[in-house]
Coordinates of C-alpha atoms in Angstrom, one line a residue:
Chain A
X22 CA 14.1 -21.7 31.6
X23 CA 16.5 -24.7 31.4
X24 CA 19.8 -22.8 31.2
X25 CA 20.5 -19.3 32.6
X26 CA 23.7 -17.3 32.3
X27 CA 24.4 -14.4 34.7
X28 CA 26.5 -11.5 33.6
X29 CA 27.7 -9.7 36.7
X30 CA 28.4 -10.6 40.3
X31 CA 27.4 -7.4 42.2
X32 CA 24.5 -6.6 44.4
X33 CA 21.7 -7.2 41.9
X34 CA 23.4 -10.3 40.4
X35 CA 23.8 -11.7 43.9
X36 CA 20.1 -11.4 44.9
X37 CA 18.9 -12.7 41.5
X38 CA 21.3 -15.7 41.7
X39 CA 20.1 -16.6 45.2
X40 CA 16.5 -16.3 44.0
X41 CA 17.2 -18.5 40.9
X42 CA 19.0 -21.0 43.1
X43 CA 15.9 -21.3 45.3
X44 CA 13.4 -21.6 42.5
X45 CA 15.1 -23.8 39.8
X46 CA 16.9 -27.2 39.8
X47 CA 20.6 -27.2 40.6
X48 CA 22.7 -26.3 37.6
X49 CA 20.0 -24.2 35.8
X50 CA 22.1 -21.2 36.5
X51 CA 25.0 -22.6 34.5
X52 CA 27.5 -19.8 34.2
X53 CA 28.5 -16.6 36.0
X54 CA 30.6 -14.0 34.2
X55 CA 32.4 -11.2 36.0
X56 CA 35.3 -9.0 34.9
X57 CA 37.0 -10.2 38.1
X58 CA 37.0 -14.0 38.2
X59 CA 37.2 -14.0 42.0
X60 CA 33.9 -12.0 42.2
X61 CA 32.1 -14.6 40.1
X62 CA 33.6 -17.4 42.2
X63 CA 32.7 -15.7 45.4
X64 CA 29.0 -15.5 44.3
X65 CA 29.0 -19.0 42.8
X66 CA 30.2 -20.6 46.1
X67 CA 27.2 -19.1 48.0
X68 CA 24.8 -21.2 45.8
X69 CA 23.7 -24.8 46.3
X70 CA 25.7 -25.7 43.1
X71 CA 28.6 -23.6 42.0
X72 CA 28.1 -22.6 38.3
X73 CA 31.0 -22.3 35.9
X74 CA 32.7 -19.0 36.7
X75 CA 34.4 -17.0 33.9
X76 CA 36.0 -13.6 33.3
X77 CA 35.8 -13.9 29.5
X78 CA 32.5 -13.4 27.6
X79 CA 33.8 -15.6 24.8
X80 CA 33.8 -18.5 27.3
X81 CA 30.0 -18.4 27.7
X82 CA 27.7 -20.9 26.0
X83 CA 25.9 -19.5 23.1
X84 CA 22.7 -21.5 23.4
X85 CA 21.4 -20.7 26.9
X86 CA 17.7 -19.7 27.3
X87 CA 18.4 -16.5 29.2
X88 CA 21.4 -14.1 29.5
X89 CA 20.7 -11.8 32.5
X90 CA 22.9 -8.6 32.5
X91 CA 23.2 -7.3 36.0
X92 CA 26.1 -4.8 35.7
X93 CA 26.1 -1.0 36.3
X94 CA 23.8 1.0 33.9
X95 CA 26.8 2.6 32.1
X96 CA 28.7 -0.6 31.6
X97 CA 26.0 -2.3 29.5
X98 CA 26.7 -1.0 26.0
X99 CA 30.4 -2.0 26.1
X100 CA 29.4 -5.5 27.3
X101 CA 26.8 -6.0 24.5
X102 CA 29.5 -4.9 22.0
X103 CA 31.8 -7.7 23.2
X104 CA 29.2 -10.5 23.7
X105 CA 29.4 -13.4 21.3
X106 CA 26.4 -14.0 19.1
X107 CA 23.9 -16.3 20.8
X108 CA 21.2 -18.5 19.3
X109 CA 17.6 -18.5 20.4
X110 CA 18.1 -17.2 24.0
X111 CA 16.8 -14.0 25.5
X112 CA 18.9 -11.1 26.7
X113 CA 17.6 -9.1 29.6
X114 CA 19.0 -6.3 31.6
X115 CA 18.1 -5.1 35.1
X116 CA 18.9 -1.4 34.9
X117 CA 16.3 1.2 35.9
X118 CA 17.5 4.0 33.6
X119 CA 18.4 2.2 30.4
X120 CA 15.7 2.2 27.7
X121 CA 15.0 -1.1 25.9
X122 CA 15.7 0.3 22.5
X123 CA 19.4 0.7 23.4
X124 CA 19.6 -3.1 23.8
X125 CA 17.6 -3.9 20.7
X126 CA 20.4 -2.6 18.6
X127 CA 22.5 -5.5 19.8
X128 CA 20.0 -8.4 20.1
X129 CA 16.5 -8.7 18.8
X130 CA 14.9 -10.9 21.4
X131 CA 15.5 -8.8 24.5
X132 CA 13.9 -7.4 27.5
X133 CA 14.1 -5.9 31.0
X134 CA 13.7 -7.3 34.4
X135 CA 14.0 -4.3 36.7
X136 CA 14.2 -4.9 40.5
X137 CA 12.8 -1.8 42.2
X138 CA 14.7 -2.3 45.4
X139 CA 17.9 -1.3 47.1
X140 CA 20.0 -4.4 47.2
X141 CA 23.2 -5.1 49.1
X142 CA 25.1 -8.3 49.2
X143 CA 25.3 -8.3 52.9
X144 CA 21.6 -7.9 53.5
X145 CA 19.3 -10.7 52.6
X146 CA 15.7 -9.9 51.5
X147 CA 12.8 -12.2 50.7
X148 CA 12.9 -12.6 46.9
X149 CA 9.1 -13.3 46.9
X150 CA 8.7 -9.7 47.9
X151 CA 11.1 -8.2 45.4
X152 CA 9.2 -5.9 43.0
X153 CA 10.2 -6.8 39.4
X154 CA 9.2 -4.7 36.4
X155 CA 9.1 -6.4 33.0
X156 CA 9.4 -5.2 29.5
X157 CA 10.0 -7.2 26.3
X158 CA 11.0 -6.5 22.7
X159 CA 7.8 -8.2 21.7
X160 CA 4.8 -9.8 23.5
X161 CA 6.3 -13.3 23.4
X162 CA 9.5 -12.2 25.0
X163 CA 7.6 -10.1 27.6
X164 CA 5.4 -13.1 28.5
X165 CA 8.4 -15.4 28.8
X166 CA 10.3 -12.9 31.1
X167 CA 7.1 -12.3 33.1
X168 CA 6.7 -16.0 33.7
X169 CA 10.4 -16.3 34.7
X170 CA 10.0 -13.3 37.0
X171 CA 6.9 -14.9 38.6
X172 CA 8.9 -18.0 39.4
X173 CA 11.2 -15.8 41.5
X174 CA 8.9 -13.2 43.0
X175 CA 5.2 -12.6 44.0
X176 CA 5.4 -8.9 42.9
X177 CA 5.8 -8.8 39.1
X178 CA 4.5 -5.9 37.0
X179 CA 4.8 -4.7 33.4
X180 CA 6.4 -1.3 32.7
X181 CA 7.6 0.0 29.4
X182 CA 10.8 2.1 29.2
X183 CA 9.0 5.4 29.7
X184 CA 7.1 4.1 32.8
X185 CA 10.4 2.6 34.1
X186 CA 12.0 6.0 33.7
X187 CA 9.1 7.6 35.8
X188 CA 9.5 5.0 38.5
X189 CA 13.3 5.6 38.5
X190 CA 12.9 9.3 38.9
X191 CA 10.2 8.8 41.7
X192 CA 12.6 6.4 43.4
X193 CA 15.3 9.1 43.5
X194 CA 12.9 11.5 45.2
X195 CA 11.5 8.9 47.6
X196 CA 14.7 7.1 48.5
X197 CA 17.9 8.7 47.4
X198 CA 16.8 12.1 48.6
X199 CA 15.1 11.0 51.8
X200 CA 18.2 8.9 52.6
X201 CA 20.3 12.1 52.1
X202 CA 18.0 14.0 54.5
X203 CA 18.5 11.3 57.1
X204 CA 22.2 11.7 56.6
X205 CA 22.0 15.5 57.0
X206 CA 19.8 15.0 60.1
X207 CA 22.3 12.5 61.7
X208 CA 25.2 14.8 60.9
X209 CA 23.4 17.8 62.5
X210 CA 22.6 15.8 65.7
X211 CA 26.2 14.5 65.9
X212 CA 27.6 18.1 65.5
X213 CA 25.5 19.0 68.6
X214 CA 26.5 15.9 70.6
X215 CA 23.1 14.3 70.3
X216 CA 22.5 10.6 69.4
X217 CA 22.3 10.4 65.6
X218 CA 19.7 7.6 65.8
X219 CA 17.4 9.6 68.2
X220 CA 14.9 10.3 65.5
X221 CA 14.3 6.8 64.2
X222 CA 11.1 6.0 66.2
X223 CA 9.7 9.1 64.6
X224 CA 11.2 8.3 61.1
X225 CA 9.6 4.8 61.3
X226 CA 6.2 6.1 62.3
X227 CA 6.3 8.9 59.7
X228 CA 7.0 6.3 56.9
X229 CA 4.4 3.9 58.3
X230 CA 1.8 6.7 58.2
X231 CA 2.8 7.8 54.7
X232 CA 2.4 4.3 53.4
X233 CA -0.9 3.7 55.1
X234 CA -2.4 7.1 54.3
X235 CA -1.7 9.9 51.9
X236 CA 1.6 11.5 52.8
X237 CA 0.2 14.9 51.7
X238 CA -2.6 14.7 54.3
X239 CA -0.1 13.5 57.0
X240 CA 2.3 16.5 56.5
X241 CA 3.2 18.1 59.8
X242 CA 5.8 20.7 60.9
X243 CA 6.3 24.4 60.9
X244 CA 6.1 24.9 57.1
X245 CA 2.6 23.4 56.8
X246 CA 1.4 25.5 59.8
X247 CA 3.0 28.6 58.3
X248 CA 4.8 29.0 61.6
X249 CA 7.4 31.6 60.5
X250 CA 8.8 32.1 64.0
X251 CA 9.9 28.5 64.3
X252 CA 11.2 28.4 60.7
X253 CA 13.3 31.6 61.4
X254 CA 14.7 30.0 64.6
X255 CA 15.7 26.9 62.6
X256 CA 17.3 29.0 59.8
X257 CA 19.3 30.8 62.5
X258 CA 20.6 27.5 63.9
X259 CA 22.0 26.5 60.4
X260 CA 22.9 30.0 59.1
X261 CA 26.6 29.0 58.6
X262 CA 25.6 26.1 56.4
X263 CA 24.5 27.7 53.2
X264 CA 23.5 24.6 51.3
X265 CA 21.5 23.2 54.3
X266 CA 19.8 26.6 54.6
X267 CA 18.8 26.6 50.9
X268 CA 17.4 23.1 51.3
X269 CA 15.4 24.2 54.4
X270 CA 14.0 27.2 52.5
X271 CA 13.2 25.4 49.3
X272 CA 11.5 22.3 50.9
X273 CA 9.5 24.6 53.3
X274 CA 8.4 26.7 50.3
X275 CA 7.4 23.5 48.4
X276 CA 5.4 22.2 51.4
X277 CA 3.7 25.6 51.7
X278 CA 2.7 25.8 48.0
X279 CA 1.5 22.2 48.0
X280 CA -0.7 22.9 51.0
X281 CA -2.9 25.3 49.1
Chain B
X16 CA 1.8 11.9 91.1
X17 CA -1.6 11.7 92.9
X18 CA -3.5 14.2 90.9
X19 CA -2.9 15.2 87.3
X20 CA -4.7 17.8 85.2
X21 CA -4.5 17.7 81.4
X22 CA -4.8 20.9 79.4
X23 CA -5.7 20.0 75.8
X24 CA -7.6 17.2 74.1
X25 CA -5.7 16.9 70.8
X26 CA -3.3 14.3 69.5
X27 CA -0.6 14.7 72.2
X28 CA -3.1 15.0 75.0
X29 CA -4.9 11.9 73.8
X30 CA -1.8 9.7 73.7
X31 CA -0.6 11.0 77.1
X32 CA -4.0 10.5 78.7
X33 CA -4.1 6.9 77.5
X34 CA -0.6 6.3 78.9
X35 CA -1.5 7.9 82.3
X36 CA -4.7 5.8 82.3
X37 CA -2.6 2.6 81.8
X38 CA 0.0 3.5 84.5
X39 CA -1.9 5.2 87.3
X40 CA -5.0 4.3 89.4
X41 CA -8.4 5.4 88.1
X42 CA -9.0 9.0 88.8
X43 CA -5.4 10.2 89.0
X44 CA -6.0 12.1 85.8
X45 CA -8.7 14.1 87.5
X46 CA -9.5 16.9 85.0
X47 CA -9.3 17.5 81.3
X48 CA -9.5 21.1 80.0
X49 CA -10.3 21.9 76.4
X50 CA -11.5 25.1 74.8
X51 CA -14.3 22.9 73.3
X52 CA -16.1 21.0 76.1
X53 CA -17.1 18.3 73.6
X54 CA -13.4 17.6 72.8
X55 CA -12.5 17.1 76.4
X56 CA -15.5 14.8 76.9
X57 CA -14.7 12.8 73.8
X58 CA -11.2 12.1 75.2
X59 CA -12.4 11.5 78.7
X60 CA -14.9 8.9 77.6
X61 CA -12.1 6.8 76.0
X62 CA -10.5 6.3 79.4
X63 CA -11.2 3.7 82.1
X64 CA -12.6 6.5 84.3
X65 CA -13.9 9.7 82.8
X66 CA -12.2 12.7 84.4
X67 CA -14.1 16.0 85.0
X68 CA -14.2 17.8 81.7
X69 CA -14.1 21.6 81.6
X70 CA -13.9 24.4 79.1
X71 CA -13.0 27.1 81.7
X72 CA -9.5 27.2 83.2
X73 CA -10.9 28.8 86.4
X74 CA -12.8 25.6 87.0
X75 CA -9.6 23.6 87.5
X76 CA -8.4 22.5 90.9
X77 CA -5.5 24.7 92.2
X78 CA -3.6 22.0 94.2
X79 CA -3.0 19.2 91.7
X80 CA 0.5 17.7 91.5
X81 CA 1.0 18.2 87.7
X82 CA -0.6 20.4 85.1
X83 CA 0.3 19.0 81.7
X84 CA -0.1 21.6 78.8
X85 CA -0.6 19.7 75.5
X86 CA -1.9 22.4 73.3
X87 CA -0.3 23.9 70.1
X88 CA 3.0 25.6 70.6
X89 CA 1.7 29.1 69.7
X90 CA -1.3 28.8 72.1
X91 CA 0.7 28.3 75.3
X92 CA 1.5 31.9 76.3
X93 CA -2.2 32.9 76.2
X94 CA -3.2 29.9 78.3
X95 CA -0.5 30.6 80.9
X96 CA -1.8 34.2 81.0
X97 CA -5.3 32.9 81.9
X98 CA -4.4 30.0 84.2
X99 CA -5.4 30.5 87.9
X100 CA -2.6 30.6 90.5
X101 CA -1.8 27.0 91.6
X102 CA -0.2 25.8 94.8
X103 CA 2.7 23.4 94.9
X104 CA 2.0 21.6 91.6
X105 CA 4.3 21.4 88.6
X106 CA 3.5 22.9 85.2
X107 CA 4.9 21.1 82.2
X108 CA 4.5 21.7 78.5
X109 CA 5.0 19.2 75.7
X110 CA 6.1 21.5 72.8
X111 CA 9.3 20.9 70.9
X112 CA 10.0 24.5 69.9
X113 CA 9.1 26.4 73.1
X114 CA 12.1 27.2 75.4
X115 CA 11.6 26.6 79.1
X116 CA 12.4 30.2 80.1
X117 CA 9.2 31.4 78.4
X118 CA 7.2 29.2 80.8
X119 CA 9.2 30.3 83.9
X120 CA 7.9 33.8 83.5
X121 CA 4.5 32.4 84.5
X122 CA 5.2 29.6 87.0
X123 CA 8.5 28.9 88.9
X124 CA 8.2 25.1 89.2
X125 CA 7.9 24.1 85.6
X126 CA 9.4 21.8 83.0
X127 CA 9.0 20.1 79.7
X128 CA 8.0 16.6 78.7
X129 CA 8.5 16.5 74.9
X130 CA 7.3 13.4 73.0
X131 CA 9.5 13.1 69.9
X132 CA 7.0 11.3 67.9
X133 CA 4.2 12.0 65.3
X134 CA 1.0 11.3 67.2
X135 CA -2.5 11.0 65.7
X136 CA -5.7 10.2 67.7
X137 CA -6.7 7.5 65.2
X138 CA -3.4 5.6 65.4
X139 CA -2.4 3.9 68.6
X140 CA 1.2 3.5 69.5
X141 CA 2.9 1.7 72.4
X142 CA 3.5 4.4 75.1
X143 CA 6.4 2.3 76.5
X144 CA 8.2 3.1 73.2
X145 CA 7.4 6.8 73.1
X146 CA 10.6 8.9 73.3
X147 CA 10.1 11.5 76.0
X148 CA 12.6 14.4 76.5
X149 CA 12.7 16.0 79.9
X150 CA 13.7 19.4 81.2
X151 CA 13.1 21.1 84.5
X152 CA 13.3 24.6 86.0
X153 CA 15.6 23.1 88.7
X154 CA 17.0 19.6 89.4
X155 CA 14.2 18.6 91.8
X156 CA 11.5 19.4 89.1
X157 CA 13.5 17.6 86.4
X158 CA 13.9 14.5 88.6
X159 CA 10.1 14.5 89.4
X160 CA 9.2 14.9 85.8
X161 CA 11.7 12.2 84.8
X162 CA 10.3 9.8 87.3
X163 CA 6.8 10.6 86.0
X164 CA 7.9 10.1 82.4
X165 CA 9.5 6.7 83.3
X166 CA 6.2 5.5 84.7
X167 CA 4.8 6.1 81.2
X168 CA 7.6 5.2 78.8
X169 CA 10.8 3.1 78.6
X170 CA 12.5 5.8 76.5
X171 CA 13.1 8.8 78.6
X172 CA 16.0 11.3 78.1
X173 CA 17.1 14.6 79.4
X174 CA 17.3 17.5 76.9
X175 CA 17.7 21.2 77.7
X176 CA 15.9 23.9 75.6
X177 CA 18.9 24.2 73.2
X178 CA 19.2 20.4 72.7
X179 CA 15.4 20.2 72.2
X180 CA 15.7 22.9 69.6
X181 CA 18.3 20.9 67.7
X182 CA 16.2 17.7 67.9
X183 CA 13.2 19.7 66.6
X184 CA 15.2 21.0 63.6
X185 CA 16.6 17.6 62.9
X186 CA 13.1 16.1 63.0
X187 CA 12.0 18.6 60.4
X188 CA 14.8 17.4 58.1
X189 CA 14.3 13.7 58.8
X190 CA 10.5 13.6 59.0
X191 CA 8.6 16.7 57.7
X192 CA 10.9 17.0 54.6
X193 CA 11.1 13.2 53.9
X194 CA 7.3 13.0 54.2
X195 CA 7.0 15.8 51.6
X196 CA 9.4 14.0 49.2
X197 CA 7.1 11.0 49.5
X198 CA 4.2 13.2 48.7
X199 CA 6.0 14.6 45.7
X200 CA 6.9 11.1 44.5
X201 CA 3.4 9.8 44.9
X202 CA 2.0 12.9 43.0
X203 CA 4.5 12.3 40.2
X204 CA 3.6 8.6 39.9
X205 CA -0.1 9.4 39.9
X206 CA 0.4 12.0 37.2
X207 CA 1.9 9.3 35.0
X208 CA -0.8 6.7 35.8
X209 CA 1.5 4.6 38.0
X210 CA 0.6 3.2 41.5
X211 CA 1.5 5.9 44.0
X212 CA 2.4 3.2 46.5
X213 CA 4.7 1.3 44.1
X214 CA 7.9 2.5 45.8
X215 CA 7.1 1.5 49.4
X216 CA 9.0 -1.8 49.5
X217 CA 12.0 0.3 48.4
X218 CA 11.2 3.1 50.9
X219 CA 10.9 0.6 53.8
X220 CA 14.3 -1.0 52.9
X221 CA 16.0 2.4 52.5
X222 CA 14.8 3.5 55.9
X223 CA 15.7 0.1 57.5
X224 CA 19.2 0.4 56.1
X225 CA 19.6 4.0 57.2
X226 CA 18.7 3.0 60.7
X227 CA 20.9 0.0 60.9
X228 CA 23.9 1.6 59.2
X229 CA 25.1 5.1 58.4
X230 CA 22.8 6.6 55.8
X231 CA 25.7 8.6 54.4
X232 CA 27.5 5.3 53.5
X233 CA 24.2 3.8 52.2
X234 CA 23.6 6.6 49.7
X235 CA 22.8 5.4 46.2
X236 CA 21.4 7.0 43.0
X237 CA 22.7 9.0 40.1
X238 CA 24.0 12.0 42.2
X239 CA 26.4 10.0 44.3
X240 CA 27.6 8.2 41.1
X241 CA 28.0 11.5 39.3
X242 CA 25.8 10.0 36.6
X243 CA 25.1 13.3 34.7
X244 CA 23.3 11.5 31.8
X245 CA 20.6 10.1 34.1
X246 CA 20.3 13.3 36.1
X247 CA 19.8 15.3 32.9
X248 CA 17.1 12.8 31.7
X249 CA 15.3 13.2 35.1
X250 CA 15.5 17.0 34.8
X251 CA 13.9 16.8 31.4
X252 CA 11.1 14.7 32.7
X253 CA 10.2 17.5 35.3
X254 CA 11.3 20.6 33.4
X255 CA 7.8 22.1 33.5
X256 CA 7.7 21.9 37.3
X257 CA 10.2 24.6 38.4
X258 CA 10.0 24.0 42.1
X259 CA 10.5 20.2 41.7
X260 CA 13.5 20.9 39.3
X261 CA 15.1 23.2 41.9
X262 CA 14.6 20.5 44.6
X263 CA 16.2 17.9 42.3
X264 CA 19.2 20.1 41.5
X265 CA 19.8 21.3 45.1
X266 CA 19.5 17.9 46.7
X267 CA 21.7 16.3 44.0
X268 CA 24.3 19.0 44.6
X269 CA 24.2 18.4 48.3
X270 CA 24.6 14.6 47.9
X271 CA 27.6 15.3 45.5
X272 CA 29.3 17.7 47.9
X273 CA 28.8 15.4 50.9
X274 CA 30.3 12.5 49.0
X275 CA 33.7 14.1 49.0

């Protein structure tokens, strides 16, 4: 890739821009587009060489090698609608939930580079450990995107739109929902004047064991033991919180059924 | 503590025996009781000095300083019923869900030393980082148990039976339930021929962010964005799994309500 254009200046764009800046010569990332010019500039100034920052898609060059769309999933169609025609270059989006065929309606040489990670501007991560899932409108595009991805990260995989959809759903279970349970647990401890972070040594060890072993075989707690007495005592403690009681019952029931 | 007797040879007993062995002179842990003599012996032989191993409570000395009950929560009452009368020594149990007053019916000088951690024989952890929650039948007992706990771990706290109950419930939410979600996520990935461990870089980062910040403010995913299209697509993917669909709907609803 000799010239790369970045569309977006949010969390994903920030991490990919830093990774490109580390792996490619100064100036390879030539332009950053953001709806808000100041956001593009703020990102550009963090890099070793500040790219041209624009808030107008028509101001982008039309012959770059790669146009990388790093904006929210539901903003992509409108952007593609407004993009100028480009010549020769690839378009790639980074969204977990957007199938490739939606993009192919707008540009024939296109693909996906999906970072399966939770990215925040304020938190730096090692780009070599960023899992990237690649898909292309044809094998040549896929191979070019894969080679680009490997220049950024040591964890590059292929995944078609259907597989990416499965990964995205599993990520909701394993990350969005677990994070919410941690929030519920912290809220509960706070309500009872206990340290909301008291459980993190246990959380860390639980996650480490799940990763090393099979989480199903590591399941502990009253539900897997069929300890009705403890479960009833817990349900009494949260009886005034209907939604939390439902969550407790449903997840306990699921643990019980999966233990068979 | 000059003489300590350990009742039990399971996961908790193993970790506490190793910690005592590191912090006290050889022989301080004088006896290990287990229903199965071989289990007691197996634990004893891992220590620097093998204690006397017995499978009969009547064979225990009656004048030790501390009797530490590390057996399953629902086995404790029957054990206390069978224990010989002891003179002067403290009794302490290690169960999260058993209130202290249940024990006081059997022995007046008693307390709790609750390790808030998931412990497996096969996995060693640093005892200095093991969170221990202390309760005593009176302040003198609590102070003696606290001082004992501090000789083992750098993370010692006081918690009465009610607080321990709250911690135990929160631990079910933050650990038992999150572990089950990881199991569901791995099962789902396996069913679709994807690597069940694919999400762990994301899981690790999600947990690290939850611990550093407020998990409520770190919530991501379709439910917090109100992205109905993605949630409907996910529900279609799991429509044949009724229980998983219910979990998806309920946790998404809970995330949505807590975002207000």
